[in-house]
XYZ file of C-alpha atoms in Angstrom:
367
model
C 98.861 131.848 -55.473
C 99.901 128.225 -55.227
C 99.332 125.837 -52.339
C 99.724 122.131 -51.765
C 96.122 121.568 -52.897
C 96.377 123.597 -56.084
C 99.628 121.850 -56.960
C 98.033 118.438 -56.385
C 95.159 119.394 -58.709
C 97.502 120.814 -61.321
C 96.255 124.412 -61.319
C 98.296 127.606 -61.308
C 96.278 129.560 -58.746
C 94.462 128.247 -55.669
C 91.294 130.030 -56.778
C 88.222 127.827 -57.067
C 85.455 129.554 -58.965
C 81.860 128.337 -58.582
C 79.422 129.403 -61.289
C 76.254 128.177 -63.014
C 77.634 129.288 -66.384
C 79.828 126.893 -68.421
C 81.538 129.787 -70.227
C 82.583 131.300 -66.899
C 83.761 127.964 -65.449
C 85.847 127.247 -68.539
C 87.332 130.750 -68.488
C 88.272 130.393 -64.824
C 90.102 127.165 -65.617
C 91.868 128.680 -68.638
C 92.933 131.681 -66.523
C 94.813 129.361 -64.161
C 92.123 128.775 -61.562
C 89.795 125.843 -61.014
C 86.348 126.253 -62.556
C 83.447 124.523 -60.793
C 80.192 124.251 -62.748
C 76.980 124.327 -60.684
C 74.700 121.482 -61.720
C 71.543 122.270 -59.762
C 69.748 123.906 -62.705
C 70.170 120.872 -64.962
C 66.989 118.828 -64.732
C 67.624 116.683 -67.826
C 70.775 114.525 -68.154
C 71.165 115.538 -71.776
C 71.476 119.224 -70.855
C 74.328 118.551 -68.447
C 76.074 116.262 -70.937
C 75.819 118.963 -73.590
C 77.509 121.561 -71.356
C 80.151 119.142 -70.086
C 80.962 118.353 -73.720
C 81.394 122.094 -74.225
C 83.578 122.326 -71.119
C 85.791 119.572 -72.457
C 86.291 121.517 -75.670
C 87.055 124.836 -73.966
C 89.275 123.985 -70.985
C 92.427 123.037 -72.929
C 92.794 119.767 -71.036
C 93.006 121.603 -67.703
C 91.071 120.439 -64.620
C 87.595 121.517 -63.593
C 84.867 120.322 -61.219
C 81.138 119.981 -60.691
C 78.936 121.185 -57.845
C 75.732 119.270 -56.985
C 73.167 119.575 -54.223
C 72.456 116.338 -52.388
C 71.112 115.783 -48.879
C 72.958 113.217 -46.796
C 69.629 111.502 -46.046
C 66.469 111.134 -48.088
C 62.810 110.218 -47.776
C 62.002 107.199 -49.935
C 59.187 107.202 -52.462
C 58.409 110.945 -52.425
C 57.855 112.490 -55.853
C 57.824 116.132 -56.905
C 54.044 115.952 -57.206
C 53.848 114.732 -53.601
C 55.919 117.683 -52.470
C 53.827 120.126 -54.535
C 50.697 118.891 -52.794
C 52.159 119.955 -49.441
C 52.182 123.672 -50.388
C 49.358 125.468 -48.513
C 46.797 127.362 -50.629
C 47.352 130.572 -48.638
C 51.004 130.628 -49.691
C 50.055 130.257 -53.349
C 47.555 133.111 -52.970
C 50.154 135.322 -51.307
C 52.668 134.772 -54.130
C 50.033 135.773 -56.663
C 49.088 138.832 -54.609
C 52.677 140.082 -54.584
C 53.000 139.529 -58.312
C 49.746 141.372 -58.948
C 50.882 144.254 -56.730
C 53.759 144.850 -59.137
C 51.794 144.069 -62.321
C 53.922 141.077 -63.256
C 52.498 139.524 -66.425
C 52.130 135.754 -66.829
C 54.562 133.772 -68.929
C 53.779 133.642 -72.649
C 51.521 130.702 -73.586
C 53.464 127.468 -73.796
C 56.632 128.862 -72.206
C 57.815 126.581 -69.397
C 58.299 128.059 -65.960
C 61.998 127.301 -66.045
C 64.049 126.037 -63.144
C 61.767 124.377 -60.592
C 64.536 123.650 -58.083
C 64.116 119.929 -58.758
C 67.901 119.791 -58.679
C 67.582 119.856 -54.902
C 65.909 116.436 -55.016
C 68.307 113.533 -54.620
C 67.064 111.464 -57.518
C 67.820 114.366 -59.895
C 71.284 114.855 -58.451
C 72.001 111.154 -58.894
C 71.172 111.357 -62.609
C 73.604 114.302 -62.799
C 76.309 112.121 -61.281
C 75.598 109.327 -63.777
C 76.507 111.870 -66.454
C 79.354 113.585 -64.607
C 81.408 110.465 -63.973
C 81.646 109.927 -67.728
C 83.823 113.062 -67.838
C 87.253 113.716 -66.282
C 86.039 115.987 -63.494
C 88.689 116.450 -60.822
C 86.432 117.575 -57.970
C 82.851 116.908 -56.920
C 81.480 119.506 -54.526
C 78.259 119.271 -52.540
C 76.550 122.446 -51.374
C 74.183 120.804 -48.888
C 76.372 119.009 -46.374
C 78.187 115.739 -46.898
C 76.883 113.740 -49.847
C 75.613 110.179 -49.167
C 78.352 107.676 -48.324
C 77.906 105.712 -51.556
C 78.439 108.907 -53.582
C 81.685 109.615 -51.779
C 82.803 106.030 -52.454
C 81.813 106.257 -56.081
C 83.700 109.526 -56.564
C 86.824 108.104 -54.936
C 86.560 105.024 -57.169
C 86.729 107.387 -60.143
C 89.729 109.209 -58.663
C 87.621 112.310 -57.950
C 88.137 114.383 -54.824
C 85.004 115.324 -52.891
C 84.392 118.737 -51.335
C 81.610 119.929 -49.089
C 80.603 123.330 -47.776
C 80.539 124.025 -44.049
C 79.136 126.939 -42.101
C 80.429 125.852 -38.710
C 83.264 123.775 -37.227
C 80.663 121.166 -36.265
C 79.634 120.767 -39.902
C 83.274 120.594 -40.894
C 84.040 117.779 -38.432
C 81.067 115.860 -39.798
C 82.495 116.221 -43.313
C 85.851 114.873 -42.167
C 84.170 111.855 -40.538
C 82.244 111.253 -43.788
C 85.457 110.933 -45.785
C 85.326 114.343 -47.496
C 88.647 115.429 -49.048
C 88.249 119.234 -49.086
C 86.163 121.397 -46.776
C 84.892 124.782 -47.938
C 84.503 127.117 -44.967
C 81.711 129.362 -46.140
C 81.199 132.454 -44.027
C 78.164 134.582 -43.360
C 79.126 137.092 -46.064
C 78.703 134.567 -48.865
C 76.006 134.555 -51.495
C 73.509 131.701 -51.510
C 72.970 129.369 -48.563
C 75.146 130.417 -45.703
C 75.375 130.209 -41.936
C 75.851 132.790 -39.229
C 79.641 132.821 -38.667
C 81.795 135.337 -40.506
C 84.612 134.151 -42.764
C 87.385 135.677 -40.666
C 86.234 133.728 -37.614
C 85.073 130.583 -39.395
C 88.129 129.811 -41.531
C 90.774 129.240 -38.814
C 88.281 127.311 -36.700
C 87.486 124.958 -39.575
C 91.186 124.608 -40.403
C 91.823 123.492 -36.824
C 88.740 121.248 -36.767
C 89.636 119.168 -39.828
C 93.457 119.238 -39.852
C 95.174 117.886 -41.964
C 92.388 118.142 -44.596
C 92.727 121.135 -46.926
C 90.268 123.988 -46.382
C 89.050 126.610 -48.848
C 87.965 129.997 -47.473
C 84.683 131.355 -48.860
C 82.359 134.249 -48.230
C 82.930 137.902 -49.055
C 86.154 137.205 -50.945
C 86.753 138.985 -54.231
C 90.155 140.678 -54.052
C 93.732 139.438 -54.023
C 94.248 140.961 -50.594
C 91.373 138.861 -49.279
C 92.853 135.747 -50.876
C 96.117 136.473 -49.024
C 94.126 136.841 -45.818
C 92.413 133.490 -46.385
C 95.736 131.742 -46.918
C 97.156 133.474 -43.834
C 94.279 132.011 -41.820
C 95.345 128.521 -42.854
C 93.218 127.908 -45.965
C 94.795 126.220 -48.980
C 92.759 128.246 -51.403
C 89.618 130.298 -51.820
C 86.154 129.508 -53.172
C 84.706 132.471 -55.098
C 81.173 132.668 -56.503
C 79.579 136.103 -56.559
C 82.474 137.910 -58.224
C 81.839 136.074 -61.517
C 78.203 137.234 -61.881
C 79.162 140.500 -63.575
C 81.878 139.066 -65.813
C 81.500 139.373 -69.566
C 81.203 135.602 -69.914
C 78.255 135.371 -67.473
C 74.773 134.920 -68.937
C 72.272 136.503 -66.546
C 69.786 137.130 -69.421
C 68.955 140.499 -67.897
C 70.672 143.836 -68.354
C 68.528 145.247 -65.573
C 69.757 142.620 -63.138
C 73.361 143.225 -64.133
C 72.822 146.951 -63.613
C 71.387 146.283 -60.126
C 74.428 144.226 -59.196
C 76.859 146.853 -60.440
C 75.017 149.562 -58.474
C 74.616 147.601 -55.245
C 76.657 148.149 -52.111
C 77.685 145.587 -49.474
C 74.612 146.501 -47.415
C 72.175 145.795 -50.235
C 71.974 142.055 -49.644
C 69.815 140.151 -47.188
C 69.919 136.660 -45.767
C 66.400 135.454 -46.558
C 64.467 132.205 -46.905
C 62.411 133.654 -49.778
C 64.201 131.722 -52.525
C 64.513 128.165 -51.243
C 63.246 127.965 -47.658
C 66.782 127.958 -46.238
C 68.630 131.167 -45.350
C 70.338 132.368 -48.524
C 72.099 135.695 -49.043
C 70.719 137.546 -52.068
C 69.964 141.031 -53.304
C 67.346 142.658 -51.151
C 64.267 143.353 -53.253
C 60.566 143.994 -52.828
C 60.167 140.211 -53.284
C 62.423 139.294 -50.341
C 60.821 142.058 -48.265
C 57.361 140.598 -48.969
C 58.336 137.108 -47.812
C 60.153 138.419 -44.750
C 57.195 140.677 -43.802
C 55.695 139.590 -40.453
C 52.275 140.362 -41.934
C 52.668 137.679 -44.593
C 52.338 133.910 -44.267
C 56.093 133.415 -43.963
C 58.273 131.099 -45.983
C 57.964 127.329 -46.257
C 60.774 124.842 -45.543
C 62.949 123.489 -48.334
C 62.021 122.253 -50.921
C 58.444 123.601 -50.618
C 59.432 127.269 -50.886
C 61.519 126.672 -53.985
C 58.685 124.892 -55.735
C 56.217 127.539 -54.643
C 58.144 130.490 -56.075
C 59.656 128.839 -59.158
C 57.089 130.115 -61.646
C 56.928 133.497 -59.946
C 60.706 133.902 -60.262
C 60.498 132.886 -63.918
C 57.854 135.551 -64.535
C 59.871 138.209 -62.696
C 62.999 137.386 -64.675
C 61.208 136.954 -68.007
C 59.616 140.398 -67.757
C 62.504 142.027 -65.853
C 60.274 143.552 -63.168
C 62.936 145.716 -61.579
C 61.591 146.064 -57.988
C 61.343 142.278 -57.626
C 64.373 141.318 -59.696
C 67.182 139.730 -57.706
C 69.704 136.919 -57.448
C 71.823 135.163 -54.835
C 74.938 137.272 -54.257
C 77.338 137.899 -51.390
C 78.407 141.100 -49.649
C 81.328 141.391 -52.056
C 78.765 142.834 -54.492
C 79.913 146.275 -53.402
C 83.242 145.633 -55.140
C 81.562 144.466 -58.356
C 81.403 147.894 -60.027
C 82.167 147.102 -63.662
C 81.811 144.313 -66.207
C 85.172 142.620 -66.791
C 86.350 139.459 -68.431
C 87.217 136.492 -66.227
C 90.852 136.964 -67.212
C 90.710 140.624 -66.121
C 89.320 139.508 -62.759
C 92.238 137.094 -62.388
C 94.705 139.832 -63.310
C 93.274 142.008 -60.547
C 93.344 139.116 -58.074
C 96.989 138.342 -58.718
C 98.007 142.013 -58.499
C 96.123 142.403 -55.228
C 97.712 139.241 -53.860
C 101.180 140.566 -54.710
C 100.390 143.893 -53.051
C 99.324 142.094 -49.897
C 102.499 140.015 -49.802
C 104.649 143.129 -50.338
C 102.844 144.876 -47.503
C 103.353 141.965 -45.116
C 106.994 141.634 -46.092
C 107.536 145.357 -45.370
C 105.849 145.008 -41.993
C 108.061 142.011 -41.227
C 111.155 143.928 -42.315
C 111.864 141.555 -45.210
C 111.517 144.150 -47.981
């Protein structure tokens, strides 16, 4: 599964694996792919440095990347406290009402509320970059459009390629104009923030829109046959995220959540604003239903919604309240039916890719 892009980066397979777990990212790289560590949950520079140190020790000198979340524009002088003050009281009351409806206990005294989505704020992402450029990352990806121009310039000065996710050809053309090196065409089927165009339609349109830039196909991909389809559509690789959530190396901290993922079908996800305020595909739960209910107050725009529900999500996860327990995940969840090692996933991907090539060769009369 080699392409011009994977060869240029020095990886065996053109499989780019996004994950919030360092152990998974390192295992992807060791298996011959390109591990990309998600940085959004790191709110303290020391935490990111600690895990990048670990990545350095466990990737055998092979390449890996980092994914940050940075808006292309920012509002000067706005602090997290300023943003918190914008959350309406009725939304806070509604969140508490839903938690009470399902008897969700508070966090233990003194336990922090965990991830407060501050990683979406540009000043936090910039501190992450100050750390990241001290390490030999080979790719910097941005999940929220093109990063600011000075960040692209800084990455290029360090010899780091820059990637950005696109949900439409228009977004992709903007990335090309901004000097992005790799465009990730993320289809509707994907987990997390995603647009409204399906991968099969989106990929060739983005390939045409940004030619000759390399494109990675993303969204609903989790088999070797689907990788072959992505490459046939003109992509130079695939960007996989959801498939790693049920690997043995993943650290979801919840057996109940893992069990829900393993039992879910492709129709058990929903594209909801409940998590961050932007449409994000995730497991459908009583929590997403509550925020999508026309009888409720509705969700707030990013980053207000993320700040609003941060403690609630921590409580739900801490106490594993099954009806409310969820996570971002794509429609490929229906194929995630067992816990496997990252290496076992790669073995299945390569076998499926070979089957697809054999099938095409037979159809073309070359086998």
